[in-house]
Each structure stands twice: as structure tokens, then as C-alpha cells.
Coordinates of N, CA and C in Angstrom, one line a residue:
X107 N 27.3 64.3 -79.6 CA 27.3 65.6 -80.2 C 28.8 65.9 -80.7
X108 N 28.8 66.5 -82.4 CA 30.1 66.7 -82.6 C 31.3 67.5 -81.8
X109 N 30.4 68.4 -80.9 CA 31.4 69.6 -79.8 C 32.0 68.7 -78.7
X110 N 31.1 67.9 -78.5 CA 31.9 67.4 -77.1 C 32.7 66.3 -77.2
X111 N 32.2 65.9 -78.9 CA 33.5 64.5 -79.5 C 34.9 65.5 -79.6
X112 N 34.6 66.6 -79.9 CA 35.9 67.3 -80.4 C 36.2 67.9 -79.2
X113 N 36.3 68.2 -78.0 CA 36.5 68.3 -77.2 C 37.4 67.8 -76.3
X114 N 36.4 65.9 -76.4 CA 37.0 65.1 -75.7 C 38.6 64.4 -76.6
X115 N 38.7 65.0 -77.6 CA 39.7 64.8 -78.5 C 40.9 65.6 -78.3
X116 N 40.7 67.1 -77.9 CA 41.8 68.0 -77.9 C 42.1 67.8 -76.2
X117 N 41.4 67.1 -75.8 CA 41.9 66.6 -74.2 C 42.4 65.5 -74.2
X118 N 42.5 64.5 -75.3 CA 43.5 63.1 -75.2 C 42.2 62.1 -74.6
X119 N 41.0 62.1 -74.3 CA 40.2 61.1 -74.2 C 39.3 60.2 -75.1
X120 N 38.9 59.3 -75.1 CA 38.8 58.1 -76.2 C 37.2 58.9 -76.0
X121 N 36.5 58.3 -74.6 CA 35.5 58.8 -74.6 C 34.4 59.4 -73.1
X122 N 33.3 59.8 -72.8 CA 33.2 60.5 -71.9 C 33.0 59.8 -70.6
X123 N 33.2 58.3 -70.3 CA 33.8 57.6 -69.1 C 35.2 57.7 -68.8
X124 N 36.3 58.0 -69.9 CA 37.4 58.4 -69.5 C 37.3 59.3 -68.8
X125 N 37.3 60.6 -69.4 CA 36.8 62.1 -68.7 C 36.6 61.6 -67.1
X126 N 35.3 61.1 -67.0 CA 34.4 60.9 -66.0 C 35.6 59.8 -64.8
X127 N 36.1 59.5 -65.0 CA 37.6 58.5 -64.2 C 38.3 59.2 -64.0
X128 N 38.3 60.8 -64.4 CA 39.5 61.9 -64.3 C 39.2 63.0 -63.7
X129 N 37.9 62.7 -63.2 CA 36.7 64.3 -62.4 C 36.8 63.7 -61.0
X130 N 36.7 64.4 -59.7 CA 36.3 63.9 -58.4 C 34.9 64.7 -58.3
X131 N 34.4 63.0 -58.0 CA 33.1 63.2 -57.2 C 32.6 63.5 -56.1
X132 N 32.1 64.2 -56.1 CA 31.3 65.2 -55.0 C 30.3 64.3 -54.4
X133 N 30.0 64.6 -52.8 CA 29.5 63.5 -52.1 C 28.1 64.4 -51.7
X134 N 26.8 63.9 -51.9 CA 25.7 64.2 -51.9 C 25.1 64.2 -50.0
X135 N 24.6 65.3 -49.9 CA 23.9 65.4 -48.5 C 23.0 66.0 -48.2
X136 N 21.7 64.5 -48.5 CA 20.6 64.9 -48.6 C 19.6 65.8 -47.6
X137 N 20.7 65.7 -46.6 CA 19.4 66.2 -45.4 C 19.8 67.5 -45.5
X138 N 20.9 68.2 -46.2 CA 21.2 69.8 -46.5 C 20.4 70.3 -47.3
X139 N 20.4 69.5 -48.6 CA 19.9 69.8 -50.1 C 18.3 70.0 -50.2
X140 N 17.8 68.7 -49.2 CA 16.4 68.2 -49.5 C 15.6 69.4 -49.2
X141 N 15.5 70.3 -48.1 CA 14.6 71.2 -47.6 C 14.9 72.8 -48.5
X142 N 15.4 72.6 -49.2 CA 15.5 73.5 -50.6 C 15.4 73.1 -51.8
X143 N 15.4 72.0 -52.3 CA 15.5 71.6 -53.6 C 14.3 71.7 -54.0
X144 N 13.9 72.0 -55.6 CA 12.4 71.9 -55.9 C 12.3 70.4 -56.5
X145 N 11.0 70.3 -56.7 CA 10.0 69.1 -56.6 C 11.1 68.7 -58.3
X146 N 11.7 67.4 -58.5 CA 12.0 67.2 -59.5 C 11.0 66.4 -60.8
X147 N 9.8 66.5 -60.5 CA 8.9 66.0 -61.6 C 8.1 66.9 -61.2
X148 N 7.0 67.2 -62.3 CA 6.6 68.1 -63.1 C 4.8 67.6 -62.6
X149 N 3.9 68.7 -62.7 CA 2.8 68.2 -62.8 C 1.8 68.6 -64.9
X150 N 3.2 69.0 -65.3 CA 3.0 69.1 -66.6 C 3.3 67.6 -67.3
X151 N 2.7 67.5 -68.0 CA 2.4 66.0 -68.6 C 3.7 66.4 -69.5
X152 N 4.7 65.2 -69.9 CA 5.4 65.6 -71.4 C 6.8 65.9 -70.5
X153 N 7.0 66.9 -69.0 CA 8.0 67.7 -69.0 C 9.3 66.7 -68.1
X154 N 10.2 66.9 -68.5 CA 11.5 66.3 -67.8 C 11.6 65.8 -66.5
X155 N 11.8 64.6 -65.9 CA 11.4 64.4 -64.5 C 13.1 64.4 -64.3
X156 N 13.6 65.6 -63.5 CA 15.0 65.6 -63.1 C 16.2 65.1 -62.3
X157 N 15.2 63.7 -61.7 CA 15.7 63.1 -60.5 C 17.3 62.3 -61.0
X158 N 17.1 62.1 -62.8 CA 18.3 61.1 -62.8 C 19.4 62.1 -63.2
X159 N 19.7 63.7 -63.6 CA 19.9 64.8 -63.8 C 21.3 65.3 -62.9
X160 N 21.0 64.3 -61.7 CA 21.6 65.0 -60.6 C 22.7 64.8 -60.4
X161 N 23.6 66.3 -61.2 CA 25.6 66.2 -61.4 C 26.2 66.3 -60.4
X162 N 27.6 65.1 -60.3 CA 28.0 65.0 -59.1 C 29.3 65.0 -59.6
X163 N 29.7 65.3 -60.8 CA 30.7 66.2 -61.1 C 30.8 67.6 -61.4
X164 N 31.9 68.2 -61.2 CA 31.9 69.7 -61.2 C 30.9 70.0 -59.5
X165 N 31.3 70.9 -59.5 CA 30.4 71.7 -58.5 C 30.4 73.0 -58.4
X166 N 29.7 74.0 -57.9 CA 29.3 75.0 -58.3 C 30.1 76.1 -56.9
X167 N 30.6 75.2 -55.9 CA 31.3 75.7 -54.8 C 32.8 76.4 -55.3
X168 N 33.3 76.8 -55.0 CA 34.9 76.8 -56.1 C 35.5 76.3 -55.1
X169 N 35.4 76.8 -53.3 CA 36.6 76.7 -52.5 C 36.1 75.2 -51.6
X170 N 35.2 74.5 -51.7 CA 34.4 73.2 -51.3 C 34.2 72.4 -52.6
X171 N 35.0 72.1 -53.4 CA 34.7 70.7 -54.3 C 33.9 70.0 -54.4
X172 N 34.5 69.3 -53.0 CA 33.8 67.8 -52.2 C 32.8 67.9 -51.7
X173 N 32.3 69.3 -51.1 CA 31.3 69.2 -50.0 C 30.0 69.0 -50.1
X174 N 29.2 68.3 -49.5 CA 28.0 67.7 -50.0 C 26.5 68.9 -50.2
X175 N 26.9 70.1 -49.5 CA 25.4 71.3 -49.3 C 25.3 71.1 -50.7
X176 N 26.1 71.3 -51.6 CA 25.9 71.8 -53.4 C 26.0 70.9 -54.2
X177 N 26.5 69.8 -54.0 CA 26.8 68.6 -54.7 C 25.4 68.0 -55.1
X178 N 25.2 67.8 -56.1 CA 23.7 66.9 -56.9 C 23.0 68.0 -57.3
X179 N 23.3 69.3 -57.5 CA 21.9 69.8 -57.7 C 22.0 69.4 -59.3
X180 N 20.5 70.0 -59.6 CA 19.5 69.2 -60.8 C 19.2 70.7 -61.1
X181 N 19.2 70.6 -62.9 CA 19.4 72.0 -63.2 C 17.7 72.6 -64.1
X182 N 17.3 73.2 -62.4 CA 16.2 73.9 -62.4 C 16.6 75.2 -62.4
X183 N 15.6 76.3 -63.7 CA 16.0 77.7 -63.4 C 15.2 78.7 -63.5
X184 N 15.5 80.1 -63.2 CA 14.5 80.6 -62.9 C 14.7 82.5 -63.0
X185 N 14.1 82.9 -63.2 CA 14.7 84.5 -63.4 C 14.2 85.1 -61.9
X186 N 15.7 86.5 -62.1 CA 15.8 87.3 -61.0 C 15.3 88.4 -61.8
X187 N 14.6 89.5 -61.4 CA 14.9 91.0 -61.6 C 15.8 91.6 -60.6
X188 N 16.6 92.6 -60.7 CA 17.2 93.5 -60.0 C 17.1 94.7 -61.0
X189 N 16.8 96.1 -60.5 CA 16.5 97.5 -60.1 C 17.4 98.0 -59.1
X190 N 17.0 99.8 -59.1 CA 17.5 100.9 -58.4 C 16.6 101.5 -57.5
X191 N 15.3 100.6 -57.7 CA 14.5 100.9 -56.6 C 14.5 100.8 -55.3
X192 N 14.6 101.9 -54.7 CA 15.1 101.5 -53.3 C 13.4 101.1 -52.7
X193 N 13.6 100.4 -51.2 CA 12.7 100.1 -50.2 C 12.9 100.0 -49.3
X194 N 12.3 99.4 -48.2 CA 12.0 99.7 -46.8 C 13.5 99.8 -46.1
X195 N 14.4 99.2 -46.8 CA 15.7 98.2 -45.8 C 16.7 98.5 -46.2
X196 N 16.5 98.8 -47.7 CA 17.5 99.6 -48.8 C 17.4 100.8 -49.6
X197 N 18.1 101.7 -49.8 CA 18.2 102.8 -50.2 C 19.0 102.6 -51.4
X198 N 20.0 102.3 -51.6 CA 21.0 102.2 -52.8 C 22.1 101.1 -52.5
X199 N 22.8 100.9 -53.7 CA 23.5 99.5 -53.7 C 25.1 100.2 -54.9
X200 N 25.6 98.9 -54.5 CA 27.3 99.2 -55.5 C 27.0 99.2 -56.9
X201 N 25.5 98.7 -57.5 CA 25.4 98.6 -58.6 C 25.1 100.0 -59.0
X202 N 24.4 100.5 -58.2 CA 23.2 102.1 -58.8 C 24.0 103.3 -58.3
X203 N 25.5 102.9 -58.3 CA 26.0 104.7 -57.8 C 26.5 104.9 -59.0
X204 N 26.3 106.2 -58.7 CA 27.1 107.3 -60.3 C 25.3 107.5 -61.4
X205 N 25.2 106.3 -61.2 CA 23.6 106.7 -62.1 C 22.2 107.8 -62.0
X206 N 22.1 108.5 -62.9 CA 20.9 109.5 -62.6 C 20.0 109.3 -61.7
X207 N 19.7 110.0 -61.0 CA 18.7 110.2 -59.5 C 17.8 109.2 -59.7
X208 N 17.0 109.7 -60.8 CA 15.8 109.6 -61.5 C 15.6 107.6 -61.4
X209 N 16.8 107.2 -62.0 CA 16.8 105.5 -61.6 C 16.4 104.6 -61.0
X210 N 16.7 105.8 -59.1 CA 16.5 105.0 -58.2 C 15.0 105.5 -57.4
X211 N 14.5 106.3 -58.8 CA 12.9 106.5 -58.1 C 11.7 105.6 -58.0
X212 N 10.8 105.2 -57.4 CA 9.7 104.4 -57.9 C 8.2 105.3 -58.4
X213 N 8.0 104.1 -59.1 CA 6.7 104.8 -59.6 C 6.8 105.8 -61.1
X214 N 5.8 106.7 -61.3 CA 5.9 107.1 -62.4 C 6.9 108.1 -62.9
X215 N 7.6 108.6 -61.3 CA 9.0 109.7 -61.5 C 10.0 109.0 -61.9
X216 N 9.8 107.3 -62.3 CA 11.2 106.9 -62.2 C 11.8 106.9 -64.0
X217 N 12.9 107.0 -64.2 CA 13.6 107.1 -65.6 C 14.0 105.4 -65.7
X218 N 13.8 104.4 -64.5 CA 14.9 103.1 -64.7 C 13.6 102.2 -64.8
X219 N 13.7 101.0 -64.7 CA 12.8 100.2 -64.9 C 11.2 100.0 -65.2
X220 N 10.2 100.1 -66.3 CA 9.3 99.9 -66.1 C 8.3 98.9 -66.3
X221 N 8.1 98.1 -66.0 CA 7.8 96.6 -66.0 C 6.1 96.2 -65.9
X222 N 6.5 96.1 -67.1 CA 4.4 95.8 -67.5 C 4.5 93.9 -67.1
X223 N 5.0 93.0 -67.2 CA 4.8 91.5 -66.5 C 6.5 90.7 -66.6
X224 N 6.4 89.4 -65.8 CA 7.7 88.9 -66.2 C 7.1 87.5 -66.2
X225 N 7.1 86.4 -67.3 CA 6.2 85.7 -67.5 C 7.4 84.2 -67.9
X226 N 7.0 83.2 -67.2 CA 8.1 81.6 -67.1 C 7.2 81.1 -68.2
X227 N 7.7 80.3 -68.8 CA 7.3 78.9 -70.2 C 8.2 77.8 -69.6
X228 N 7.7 76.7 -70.2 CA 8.4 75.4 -69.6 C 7.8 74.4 -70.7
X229 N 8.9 74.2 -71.6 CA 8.8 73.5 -73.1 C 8.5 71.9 -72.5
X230 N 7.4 71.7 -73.0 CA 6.5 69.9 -72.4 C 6.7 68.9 -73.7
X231 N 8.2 69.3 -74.8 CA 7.5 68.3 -75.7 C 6.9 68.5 -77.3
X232 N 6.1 69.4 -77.0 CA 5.2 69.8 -77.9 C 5.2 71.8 -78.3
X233 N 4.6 72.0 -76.9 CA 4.8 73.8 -76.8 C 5.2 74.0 -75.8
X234 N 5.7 75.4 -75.7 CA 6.0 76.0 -74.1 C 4.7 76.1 -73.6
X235 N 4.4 76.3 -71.9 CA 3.3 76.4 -71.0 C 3.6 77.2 -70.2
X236 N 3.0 77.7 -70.1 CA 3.3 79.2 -68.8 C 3.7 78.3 -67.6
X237 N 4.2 78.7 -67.1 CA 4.0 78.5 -65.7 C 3.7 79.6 -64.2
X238 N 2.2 79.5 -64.0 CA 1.5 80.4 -63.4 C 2.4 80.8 -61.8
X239 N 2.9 80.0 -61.1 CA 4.2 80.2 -59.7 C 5.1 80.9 -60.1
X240 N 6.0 80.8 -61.2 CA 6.7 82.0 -61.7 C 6.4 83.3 -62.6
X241 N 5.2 83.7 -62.8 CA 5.2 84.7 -64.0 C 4.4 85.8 -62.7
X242 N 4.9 87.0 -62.9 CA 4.4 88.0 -62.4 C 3.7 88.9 -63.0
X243 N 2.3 88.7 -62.9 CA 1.5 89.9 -63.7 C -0.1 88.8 -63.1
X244 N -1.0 89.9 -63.8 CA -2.0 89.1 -64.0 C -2.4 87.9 -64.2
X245 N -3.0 87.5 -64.1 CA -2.8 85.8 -65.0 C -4.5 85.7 -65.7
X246 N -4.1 85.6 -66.4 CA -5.9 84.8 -67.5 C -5.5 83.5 -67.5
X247 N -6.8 82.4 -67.9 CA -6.5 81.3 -68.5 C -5.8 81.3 -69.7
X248 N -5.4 82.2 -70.7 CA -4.9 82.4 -71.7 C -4.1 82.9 -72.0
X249 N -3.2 83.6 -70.7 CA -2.0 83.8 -70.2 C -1.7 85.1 -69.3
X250 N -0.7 86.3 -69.7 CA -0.6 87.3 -68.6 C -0.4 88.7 -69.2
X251 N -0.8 89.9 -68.4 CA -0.8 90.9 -68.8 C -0.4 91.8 -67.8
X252 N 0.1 92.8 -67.9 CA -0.1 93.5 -67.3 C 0.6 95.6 -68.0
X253 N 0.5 96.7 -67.4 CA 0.4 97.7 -67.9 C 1.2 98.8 -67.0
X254 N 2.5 99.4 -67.0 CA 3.5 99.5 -65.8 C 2.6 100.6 -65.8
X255 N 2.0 101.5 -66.8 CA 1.5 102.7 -66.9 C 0.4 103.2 -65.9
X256 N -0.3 101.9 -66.0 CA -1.5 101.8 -65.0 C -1.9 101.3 -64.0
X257 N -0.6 100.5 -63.9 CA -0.4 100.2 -62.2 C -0.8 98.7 -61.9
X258 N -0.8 98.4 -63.2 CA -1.3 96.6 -63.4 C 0.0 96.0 -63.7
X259 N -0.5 94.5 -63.3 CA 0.7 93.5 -63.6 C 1.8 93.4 -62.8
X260 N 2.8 93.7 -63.5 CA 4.0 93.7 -62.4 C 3.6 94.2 -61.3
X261 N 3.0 95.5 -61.2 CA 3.0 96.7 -60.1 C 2.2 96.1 -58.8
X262 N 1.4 95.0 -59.8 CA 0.3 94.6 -58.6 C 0.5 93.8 -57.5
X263 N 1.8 92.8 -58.2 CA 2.2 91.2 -58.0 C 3.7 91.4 -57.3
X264 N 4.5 92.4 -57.5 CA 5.8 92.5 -57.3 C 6.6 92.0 -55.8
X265 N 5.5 92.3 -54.6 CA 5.6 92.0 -53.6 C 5.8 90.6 -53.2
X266 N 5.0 89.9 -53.7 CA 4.7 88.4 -53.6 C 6.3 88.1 -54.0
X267 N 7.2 88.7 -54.5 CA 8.1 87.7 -55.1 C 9.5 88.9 -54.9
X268 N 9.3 89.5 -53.7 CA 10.3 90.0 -53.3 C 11.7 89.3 -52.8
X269 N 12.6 89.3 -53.0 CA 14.0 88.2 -52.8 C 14.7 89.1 -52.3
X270 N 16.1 88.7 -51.6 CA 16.9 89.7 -50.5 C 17.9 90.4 -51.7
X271 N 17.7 91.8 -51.4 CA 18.6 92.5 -52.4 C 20.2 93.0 -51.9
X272 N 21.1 93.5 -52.1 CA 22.6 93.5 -51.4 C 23.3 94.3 -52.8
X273 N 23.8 93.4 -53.7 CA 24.7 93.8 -54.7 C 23.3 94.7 -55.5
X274 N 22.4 94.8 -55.8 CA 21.4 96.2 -56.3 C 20.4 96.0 -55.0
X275 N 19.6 97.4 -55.4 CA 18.8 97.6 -54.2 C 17.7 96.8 -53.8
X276 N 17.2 96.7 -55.4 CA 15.9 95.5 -55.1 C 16.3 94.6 -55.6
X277 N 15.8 93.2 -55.3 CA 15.7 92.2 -56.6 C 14.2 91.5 -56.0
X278 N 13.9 90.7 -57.0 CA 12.3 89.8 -57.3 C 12.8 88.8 -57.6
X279 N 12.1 87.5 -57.2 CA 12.2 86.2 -58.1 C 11.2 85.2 -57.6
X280 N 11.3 84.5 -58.2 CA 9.9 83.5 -58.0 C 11.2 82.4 -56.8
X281 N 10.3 82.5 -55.6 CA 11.2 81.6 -54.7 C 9.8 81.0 -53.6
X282 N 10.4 79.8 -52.8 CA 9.3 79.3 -51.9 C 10.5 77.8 -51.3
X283 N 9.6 77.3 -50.5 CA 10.3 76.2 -49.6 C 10.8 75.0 -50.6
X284 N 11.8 74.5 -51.1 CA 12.4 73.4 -51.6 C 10.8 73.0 -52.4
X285 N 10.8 72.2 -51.9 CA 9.4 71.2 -53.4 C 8.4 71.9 -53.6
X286 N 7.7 72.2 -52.0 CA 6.6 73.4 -51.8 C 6.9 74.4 -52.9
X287 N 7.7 75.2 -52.9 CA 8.1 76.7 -54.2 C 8.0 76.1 -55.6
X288 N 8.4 77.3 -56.2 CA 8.1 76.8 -57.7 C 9.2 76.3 -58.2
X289 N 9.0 74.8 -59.6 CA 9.8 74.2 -59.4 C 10.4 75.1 -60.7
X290 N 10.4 76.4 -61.1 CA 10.9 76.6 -62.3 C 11.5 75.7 -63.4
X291 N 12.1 76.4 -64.4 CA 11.9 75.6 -66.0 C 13.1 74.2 -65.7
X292 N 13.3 73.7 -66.8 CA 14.1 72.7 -66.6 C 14.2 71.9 -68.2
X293 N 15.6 71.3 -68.6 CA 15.7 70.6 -69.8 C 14.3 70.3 -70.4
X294 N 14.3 69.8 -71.9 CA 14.8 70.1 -72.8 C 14.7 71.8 -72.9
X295 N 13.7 72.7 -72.7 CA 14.3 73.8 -73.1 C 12.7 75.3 -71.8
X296 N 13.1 75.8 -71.9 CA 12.6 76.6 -70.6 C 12.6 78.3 -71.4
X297 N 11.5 78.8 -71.1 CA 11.9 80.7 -72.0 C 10.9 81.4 -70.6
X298 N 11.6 82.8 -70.5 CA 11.0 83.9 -69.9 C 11.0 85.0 -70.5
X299 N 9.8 85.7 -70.3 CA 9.4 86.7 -71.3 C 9.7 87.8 -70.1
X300 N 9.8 89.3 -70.9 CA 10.0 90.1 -69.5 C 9.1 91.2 -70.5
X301 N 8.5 92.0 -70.0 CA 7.4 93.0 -71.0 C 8.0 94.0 -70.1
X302 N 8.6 94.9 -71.0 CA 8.6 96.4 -70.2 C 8.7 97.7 -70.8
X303 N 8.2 99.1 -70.3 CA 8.2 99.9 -71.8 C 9.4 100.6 -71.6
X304 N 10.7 100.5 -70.6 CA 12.0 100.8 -70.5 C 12.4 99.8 -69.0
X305 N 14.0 99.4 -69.4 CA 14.7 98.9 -68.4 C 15.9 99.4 -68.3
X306 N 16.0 100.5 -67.9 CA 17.4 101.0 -67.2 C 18.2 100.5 -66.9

């Protein structure tokens, strides 16, 4: 690619094994990684099998380099929601102070988020394909719906995909045991749709 030729140019390298003789590599540790990591092939025909993917330069630790918990991951992704909605454990967060009451209400008194579906694609090649483990709403064989107004969709499913909230009050995301969970999107190219008739 012309970016990364010019790149490797304004750094003084011929080409990207140089670079690569100039990065410390991070040491992989499977028996950390393994019982979180998702399944790196696909049961979608066409879609990226991520096993040979796995960067062992850079690392995503800042103050652990070397350390092996983070080293190799394979770049699977996936959407969060976060809201002002408070629940059972949380009431409010550093993100939702100063903001109108109304924000951190649920249901139809609220002014902040309202969320008719939140729906994963995972590009096979040819077209994107839903992927039914990550999309929250309804599901048809013809894809997903849902209606914040009426209490469909999101409203129905939201639980199933509750994640630990801290920096805002709630957050959601499609999560589960390393291969068992969903293996979210992954190269060549991955889209999520979010349907909502306001997001505060």
C-alpha cells in the first residue's frame, strides 16, 4: 500500500522486515489467552479464518510490553452500548453528571437513549451477513426489528447482553466464554447498525 511505503520511508526503512528487526516481540501465553479468546474461524463460508492474524508486535498493554495475557490477540470486534440508565447496582456514573435528570430515566420518561435494535454484519466475500449472537432485537430469517416505542427489540433482548458498567451507568455488549461467545466481526470488513429514534 502506497501509506505504509511512505511511511516506511519517512522512518529510514527499505522495507517492512526492517521495521519488524526494530519492534520487540511480545511472548504469547496460551493458557491466559485461550479461555477468552473467540473461536478464530468462522462458521460463515467465505469469512476470514484469524488464526494466522495473531500480532505479536505492538501490544495493547502500555505498562507490560512483553507480557504474554495480551500478546497475540487477533483482531475480532464488536460493539458496546453505554447509557444513563441506571440499574440494580448502579445509579449514576462520571460520564452522566451535570446532564438533565430526564437522561438517566428508563423507559418512556427518558429524554436519553432510545433504542429500537443494535444489529452485527460480518462481510463473507461477497455481502455482509447478520450475525444473529451479536445483534439485539428480534430476529427474522430476514433479519431484525425492533420498536423502542413499543417495547420491542432492544427493550426485549437488552438483558441477555448486559456487560459490567463503571465509567457510565449501564453498558450492553454481545459477550460469552472465549470460543463458546460470539466470535464478532473480523477482516476484510465487519458493519453494525444501531436503530434508534434518539441517543443522548
Amino acid at each position: 500500500q502506497p501509506e505504509c511505503q511512505a511511511y516506511l520511508a519517512r522512518k529510514g526503512f527499505a522495507n517492512p522486515w526492517q521495521l519488524r528487526s526494530r519492534l520487540q516481540r511480545c511472548s504469547l501465553n496460551r493458557a491466559q489467552q485461550d479461555p477468552y479468546a473467540p473461536n478464530p474461524r468462522s462458521s460463515i463460508p467465505g469469512v476470514t479464518d484469524t488464526t494466522p492474524l495473531s500480532c505479536r508486535y505492538g501490544h495493547p498493554s502500555y505498562y507490560n510490553a512483553a507480557g504474554g495475557t495480551c500478546c497475540g490477540w487477533r483482531p475480532h470486534f464488536n460493539w458496546v452500548v453505554a447509557t444513563c440508565e441506571p440499574n440494580s447496582h448502579q445509579q449514576e456514573s462520571n460520564f452522566c453528571y451535570g446532564l438533565p435528570a430526564c437522561v438517566a430515566k428508563a423507559g418512556k420518561d427518558s429524554c436519553g437513549a432510545k433504542i429500537n435494535y443494535v444489529a452485527a454484519y460480518q462481510y463473507d466475500g461477497t455481502e455482509f451477513v447478520m450475525l444473529d449472537e451479536s445483534t439485539a432485537g428480534i430476529l427474522h430469517p430476514d433479519g431484525v426489528e425492533g420498536e423502542f416505542s413499543k417495547g420491542t427489540g432492544w427493550e426485549q433482548v437488552k438483558d441477555k447482553f448486559t456487560w459490567r458498567s463503571g465509567d457510565w451507568t449501564s453498558k450492553w455488549a454481545p459477550w460469552g466464554d472465549g470460543s463458546n461467545g460470539p466470535r464478532g466481526g473480523t477482516p476484510p470488513a465487519m458493519m453494525w447498525v444501531l436503530s434508534a429514534d434518539s441517543f443522548y
